[in-house]
Amino acid sequence: MVANQSKLFRLFKYTVYALLTFNIFVFFDEEWAASAYRFTNGVEPADLIQGFAATIDTASWVVLLLIFELETYVLEDHHFTRPVSWLLQIVRILCYCVICYAFYGYLVKLLYLLDATSFDAAAGLCALADQAWVYAVDLDEYLMITAANCDALATGNQLMRFNDTTALVDAAGYRDIIRLGWVDVINAGVWLGVVALLELDVQLQSRDKLHGTIQTVTNCCKYVLYSLLLLAAIYWGIKGDFVDFWDAFLWLVAFVFIEMNVMQWQKEDEALSRDSGDTANSIA
């Protein structure tokens, strides 16, 4: 019975990891479609991080997640040979560099959105119908303005135009997009804090120093950070951005698994220490 429960747990855990991997392609599909409107002259190499921040970020996090899974659950102590340890460290450093770069991409994207300018729409959106103008429905979703939908898209004539594009949005929609941009930046920054604390946990546990005041402080900090991430997920859910909500939820579940791995690792080390102590006492 216990063995079956363990198998079901692993199946559930790796299903979550597989869904997160699939989200890489979901984000790429969204951002690729949006790039056609955001970068009207084509996507230059310098634009990749701004246009595909979510795709690059998610891919790096998936690799980093798998590294944590290997270190905290899959690999035993004897597997950590020098080549394996060096390989994991190199991949980890590369992931951190890309994740930090993706955070920069979210920030650049937000600054770009904040730089939008007002647009004179006295004649309404219908005057722009079927002229290659698009309406920003969401942060990365645009609709072509046509005679069939122009009346329903915008509320009022106060519009904003994203610079160097033919993309428009009304005042209410612009506020929502800016808020979503801020949530992206904050969420990415908080995850950097989470992974820094988790990295600290892994390094301390490998040296048998994850206990006492240090563990209490790191746990308290992580509770605060995970709470912020949960609030971000809830906000995405309320705003109707299901992909972002679903992705945020899956990442929270995934890192709960990593936290459980660390706790199990800690218990195994404590049990091993007790067994070693009992053996030493019996020999004495």
Short mmCIF file of C-alpha atoms in Angstrom, two decimals:
data_model
loop_
_atom_site.label_atom_id
_atom_site.label_comp_id
_atom_site.label_asym_id
_atom_site.label_seq_id
_atom_site.Cartn_x
_atom_site.Cartn_y
_atom_site.Cartn_z
CA MET A 1 0.00 0.00 0.00
CA VAL A 2 2.79 2.41 0.94
CA ALA A 3 4.69 1.49 -2.22
CA ASN A 4 1.62 2.23 -4.37
CA GLN A 5 1.15 5.61 -2.65
CA SER A 6 4.80 6.44 -3.29
CA LYS A 7 4.42 5.57 -6.99
CA LEU A 8 1.26 7.69 -7.28
CA PHE A 9 3.04 10.59 -5.60
CA ARG A 10 5.97 10.38 -8.01
CA LEU A 11 3.56 10.12 -10.95
CA PHE A 12 1.73 13.24 -9.78
CA LYS A 13 4.99 15.12 -9.20
CA TYR A 14 6.46 14.32 -12.60
CA THR A 15 3.13 15.08 -14.28
CA VAL A 16 3.39 18.59 -12.81
CA TYR A 17 6.95 18.87 -14.11
CA ALA A 18 5.78 17.73 -17.57
CA LEU A 19 2.97 20.31 -17.59
CA LEU A 20 5.46 23.05 -16.72
CA THR A 21 7.64 21.91 -19.61
CA PHE A 22 4.61 22.07 -21.94
CA ASN A 23 4.00 25.66 -20.75
CA ILE A 24 7.25 26.67 -22.48
CA PHE A 25 5.54 26.03 -25.82
CA VAL A 26 2.31 27.69 -24.67
CA PHE A 27 4.15 30.90 -23.75
CA PHE A 28 6.15 30.79 -26.98
CA ASP A 29 2.94 30.51 -28.99
CA GLU A 30 1.46 33.53 -27.17
CA GLU A 31 4.56 35.67 -27.45
CA TRP A 32 5.20 34.72 -31.07
CA ALA A 33 1.69 35.86 -32.00
CA ALA A 34 2.12 39.11 -30.03
CA SER A 35 5.54 39.81 -31.57
CA ALA A 36 3.92 40.29 -34.98
CA TYR A 37 2.17 43.39 -33.62
CA ARG A 38 4.78 44.58 -31.13
CA PHE A 39 7.75 44.37 -33.51
CA THR A 40 6.32 45.48 -36.82
CA ASN A 41 9.76 45.60 -38.47
CA GLY A 42 10.66 42.09 -37.34
CA VAL A 43 12.22 40.73 -34.16
CA GLU A 44 15.85 41.75 -33.82
CA PRO A 45 18.24 39.78 -31.55
CA ALA A 46 18.15 42.65 -29.03
CA ASP A 47 14.34 42.34 -28.90
CA LEU A 48 14.28 38.64 -27.98
CA ILE A 49 14.34 39.11 -24.22
CA GLN A 50 11.60 41.75 -24.32
CA GLY A 51 9.42 39.82 -26.75
CA PHE A 52 9.98 36.33 -25.35
CA ALA A 53 10.73 36.94 -21.66
CA ALA A 54 8.14 34.43 -20.43
CA THR A 55 9.33 31.69 -22.78
CA ILE A 56 13.01 32.16 -21.91
CA ASP A 57 12.21 32.50 -18.20
CA THR A 58 10.05 29.37 -18.08
CA ALA A 59 12.57 27.25 -20.00
CA SER A 60 15.38 28.25 -17.61
CA TRP A 61 13.23 27.60 -14.56
CA VAL A 62 12.30 24.12 -15.82
CA VAL A 63 15.99 23.22 -16.18
CA LEU A 64 16.72 24.65 -12.72
CA LEU A 65 13.77 22.73 -11.26
CA LEU A 66 15.15 19.49 -12.67
CA ILE A 67 18.57 20.27 -11.16
CA PHE A 68 16.97 20.73 -7.73
CA GLU A 69 15.05 17.48 -8.22
CA LEU A 70 18.26 15.63 -9.07
CA GLU A 71 20.15 17.07 -6.10
CA THR A 72 17.44 16.69 -3.48
CA TYR A 73 15.74 13.44 -4.53
CA VAL A 74 17.07 11.44 -7.46
CA LEU A 75 20.85 11.33 -6.91
CA GLU A 76 22.44 9.61 -3.95
CA ASP A 77 25.59 10.89 -2.26
CA HIS A 78 27.82 8.48 -4.19
CA HIS A 79 26.49 9.87 -7.49
CA PHE A 80 28.01 13.29 -6.81
CA THR A 81 31.34 12.64 -8.45
CA ARG A 82 33.52 15.59 -9.36
CA PRO A 83 32.40 15.68 -13.05
CA VAL A 84 28.71 15.43 -12.07
CA SER A 85 29.04 18.17 -9.47
CA TRP A 86 30.85 20.46 -11.91
CA LEU A 87 28.26 19.83 -14.63
CA LEU A 88 25.38 20.64 -12.28
CA GLN A 89 27.13 23.81 -11.12
CA ILE A 90 27.80 25.01 -14.67
CA VAL A 91 24.19 24.39 -15.77
CA ARG A 92 22.91 26.04 -12.58
CA ILE A 93 25.01 29.18 -13.16
CA LEU A 94 23.82 29.39 -16.77
CA CYS A 95 20.20 29.08 -15.61
CA TYR A 96 20.65 31.82 -13.02
CA CYS A 97 22.17 34.12 -15.64
CA VAL A 98 19.26 33.55 -18.03
CA ILE A 99 16.68 33.95 -15.24
CA CYS A 100 18.21 37.27 -14.20
CA TYR A 101 18.25 38.30 -17.87
CA ALA A 102 14.56 37.34 -18.14
CA PHE A 103 13.81 39.50 -15.10
CA TYR A 104 15.49 42.35 -16.98
CA GLY A 105 13.28 41.48 -19.95
CA TYR A 106 10.12 41.83 -17.85
CA LEU A 107 11.39 45.19 -16.60
CA VAL A 108 12.17 46.44 -20.12
CA LYS A 109 8.75 45.30 -21.27
CA LEU A 110 7.07 47.22 -18.42
CA LEU A 111 9.05 50.37 -19.23
CA TYR A 112 7.99 50.02 -22.86
CA LEU A 113 4.33 49.75 -21.84
CA LEU A 114 4.62 52.77 -19.52
CA ASP A 115 5.93 54.81 -22.45
CA ALA A 116 2.64 54.56 -24.37
CA THR A 117 1.19 57.82 -25.71
CA SER A 118 -2.36 59.11 -25.92
CA PHE A 119 -4.13 58.67 -29.25
CA ASP A 120 -6.75 60.96 -30.73
CA ALA A 121 -9.78 58.79 -31.40
CA ALA A 122 -12.51 61.40 -31.74
CA ALA A 123 -14.02 59.44 -34.61
CA GLY A 124 -13.91 56.19 -32.60
CA LEU A 125 -12.26 52.85 -33.34
CA CYS A 126 -14.56 52.13 -36.27
CA ALA A 127 -12.77 54.83 -38.27
CA LEU A 128 -9.68 52.60 -38.03
CA ALA A 129 -11.42 49.37 -38.92
CA ASP A 130 -9.74 47.09 -41.47
CA GLN A 131 -6.65 49.32 -41.65
CA ALA A 132 -4.12 47.02 -39.93
CA TRP A 133 -4.81 48.56 -36.50
CA VAL A 134 -5.07 46.14 -33.57
CA TYR A 135 -6.52 46.34 -30.08
CA ALA A 136 -4.63 45.07 -27.02
CA VAL A 137 -7.00 42.68 -25.26
CA ASP A 138 -4.35 41.58 -22.77
CA LEU A 139 -0.65 41.86 -22.07
CA ASP A 140 0.23 39.54 -24.96
CA GLU A 141 -3.06 39.25 -26.86
CA TYR A 142 -4.17 41.47 -29.73
CA LEU A 143 -7.24 41.56 -31.97
CA MET A 144 -7.44 43.07 -35.44
CA ILE A 145 -9.87 46.01 -35.39
CA THR A 146 -12.64 45.30 -37.87
CA ALA A 147 -16.03 46.75 -38.70
CA ALA A 148 -17.59 43.77 -36.92
CA ASN A 149 -15.87 44.28 -33.55
CA CYS A 150 -14.87 47.96 -33.39
CA ASP A 151 -17.93 49.05 -31.39
CA ALA A 152 -17.43 46.37 -28.74
CA LEU A 153 -13.68 46.67 -28.15
CA ALA A 154 -13.13 50.05 -26.49
CA THR A 155 -15.12 51.94 -23.86
CA GLY A 156 -14.93 55.67 -24.60
CA ASN A 157 -12.65 57.58 -26.93
CA GLN A 158 -9.67 57.90 -24.56
CA LEU A 159 -7.13 55.56 -26.13
CA MET A 160 -3.45 54.80 -25.67
CA ARG A 161 -1.05 53.76 -28.42
CA PHE A 162 2.02 51.61 -27.81
CA ASN A 163 4.93 53.40 -29.42
CA ASP A 164 6.16 52.29 -32.85
CA THR A 165 3.16 49.96 -33.27
CA THR A 166 -0.38 50.06 -34.59
CA ALA A 167 -1.68 48.68 -31.26
CA LEU A 168 -4.28 50.61 -29.26
CA VAL A 169 -6.09 50.11 -25.95
CA ASP A 170 -8.63 52.13 -23.99
CA ALA A 171 -7.82 53.73 -20.62
CA ALA A 172 -9.29 50.92 -18.51
CA GLY A 173 -7.54 48.24 -20.54
CA TYR A 174 -4.27 50.14 -20.37
CA ARG A 175 -4.44 50.24 -16.56
CA ASP A 176 -5.02 46.48 -16.48
CA ILE A 177 -2.09 45.84 -18.83
CA ILE A 178 0.24 48.02 -16.73
CA ARG A 179 -0.82 46.18 -13.58
CA LEU A 180 -0.17 42.85 -15.26
CA GLY A 181 3.24 44.14 -16.31
CA TRP A 182 4.01 45.08 -12.72
CA VAL A 183 2.85 41.66 -11.50
CA ASP A 184 5.22 40.01 -14.01
CA VAL A 185 8.16 42.05 -12.68
CA ILE A 186 7.29 41.48 -9.01
CA ASN A 187 6.62 37.78 -9.55
CA ALA A 188 9.96 37.29 -11.32
CA GLY A 189 11.79 39.19 -8.58
CA VAL A 190 10.13 37.18 -5.80
CA TRP A 191 11.05 33.91 -7.50
CA LEU A 192 14.67 35.04 -7.52
CA GLY A 193 14.38 35.42 -3.76
CA VAL A 194 12.79 31.97 -3.40
CA VAL A 195 15.47 30.23 -5.41
CA ALA A 196 18.23 32.04 -3.48
CA LEU A 197 16.79 30.74 -0.20
CA LEU A 198 16.31 27.25 -1.61
CA GLU A 199 19.86 27.26 -2.90
CA LEU A 200 20.99 28.25 0.60
CA ASP A 201 18.97 25.37 2.06
CA VAL A 202 20.53 22.85 -0.33
CA GLN A 203 24.07 24.05 0.33
CA LEU A 204 23.56 24.09 4.12
CA GLN A 205 21.91 20.66 4.13
CA SER A 206 24.79 19.20 2.11
CA ARG A 207 27.04 20.41 4.94
CA ASP A 208 24.62 19.27 7.68
CA LYS A 209 24.09 22.87 8.85
CA LEU A 210 20.40 23.35 8.01
CA HIS A 211 18.95 23.52 11.50
CA GLY A 212 18.20 25.84 14.39
CA THR A 213 17.90 29.59 13.89
CA ILE A 214 19.13 29.50 10.27
CA GLN A 215 16.38 27.11 9.23
CA THR A 216 13.74 29.09 11.10
CA VAL A 217 14.77 32.35 9.41
CA THR A 218 14.87 30.84 5.90
CA ASN A 219 11.47 29.17 6.42
CA CYS A 220 9.88 32.43 7.60
CA CYS A 221 11.28 34.29 4.60
CA LYS A 222 10.01 31.61 2.24
CA TYR A 223 6.50 31.74 3.76
CA VAL A 224 6.39 35.47 2.98
CA LEU A 225 7.71 34.99 -0.56
CA TYR A 226 5.41 32.05 -1.35
CA SER A 227 2.47 34.12 -0.07
CA LEU A 228 3.37 36.89 -2.53
CA LEU A 229 3.54 34.34 -5.33
CA LEU A 230 0.13 32.99 -4.35
CA LEU A 231 -1.30 36.52 -4.43
CA ALA A 232 0.14 36.98 -7.93
CA ALA A 233 -1.50 33.73 -9.05
CA ILE A 234 -4.83 34.82 -7.57
CA TYR A 235 -4.57 38.18 -9.34
CA TRP A 236 -3.96 36.45 -12.68
CA GLY A 237 -6.95 34.21 -11.99
CA ILE A 238 -9.21 37.20 -11.22
CA LYS A 239 -8.07 39.07 -14.31
CA GLY A 240 -8.92 36.08 -16.44
CA ASP A 241 -5.39 35.32 -17.63
CA PHE A 242 -5.73 31.55 -17.25
CA VAL A 243 -2.35 30.62 -18.72
CA ASP A 244 -0.45 32.81 -16.25
CA PHE A 245 -2.65 31.63 -13.37
CA TRP A 246 -2.22 27.97 -14.28
CA ASP A 247 1.54 28.35 -14.72
CA ALA A 248 1.91 30.17 -11.38
CA PHE A 249 -0.12 27.47 -9.62
CA LEU A 250 1.97 24.67 -11.13
CA TRP A 251 5.22 26.37 -10.09
CA LEU A 252 4.02 26.69 -6.51
CA VAL A 253 3.13 22.99 -6.47
CA ALA A 254 6.47 22.07 -8.05
CA PHE A 255 8.50 23.95 -5.45
CA VAL A 256 6.42 22.45 -2.65
CA PHE A 257 7.75 19.13 -3.95
CA ILE A 258 11.32 20.45 -3.81
CA GLU A 259 10.74 21.69 -0.24
CA MET A 260 9.44 18.20 0.65
CA ASN A 261 12.54 16.67 -0.94
CA VAL A 262 14.77 18.85 1.25
CA MET A 263 12.81 17.87 4.38
CA GLN A 264 13.02 14.18 3.49
CA TRP A 265 16.75 14.55 2.81
CA GLN A 266 17.17 16.22 6.20
CA LYS A 267 15.27 13.42 7.98
CA GLU A 268 17.37 10.76 6.25
CA ASP A 269 20.59 12.49 7.31
CA GLU A 270 19.34 12.80 10.89
CA ALA A 271 18.38 9.12 10.93
CA LEU A 272 21.81 8.20 9.54
CA SER A 273 23.50 10.29 12.24
CA ARG A 274 21.46 8.60 14.96
CA ASP A 275 22.29 5.16 13.57
CA SER A 276 26.00 6.04 13.44
CA GLY A 277 25.83 7.30 17.02
CA ASP A 278 24.08 4.15 18.23
CA THR A 279 26.65 1.98 16.45
CA ALA A 280 29.52 3.91 18.01
CA ASN A 281 27.98 3.62 21.48
CA SER A 282 27.42 -0.12 21.10
CA ILE A 283 31.04 -0.62 20.05
CA ALA A 284 32.25 1.46 23.01
#
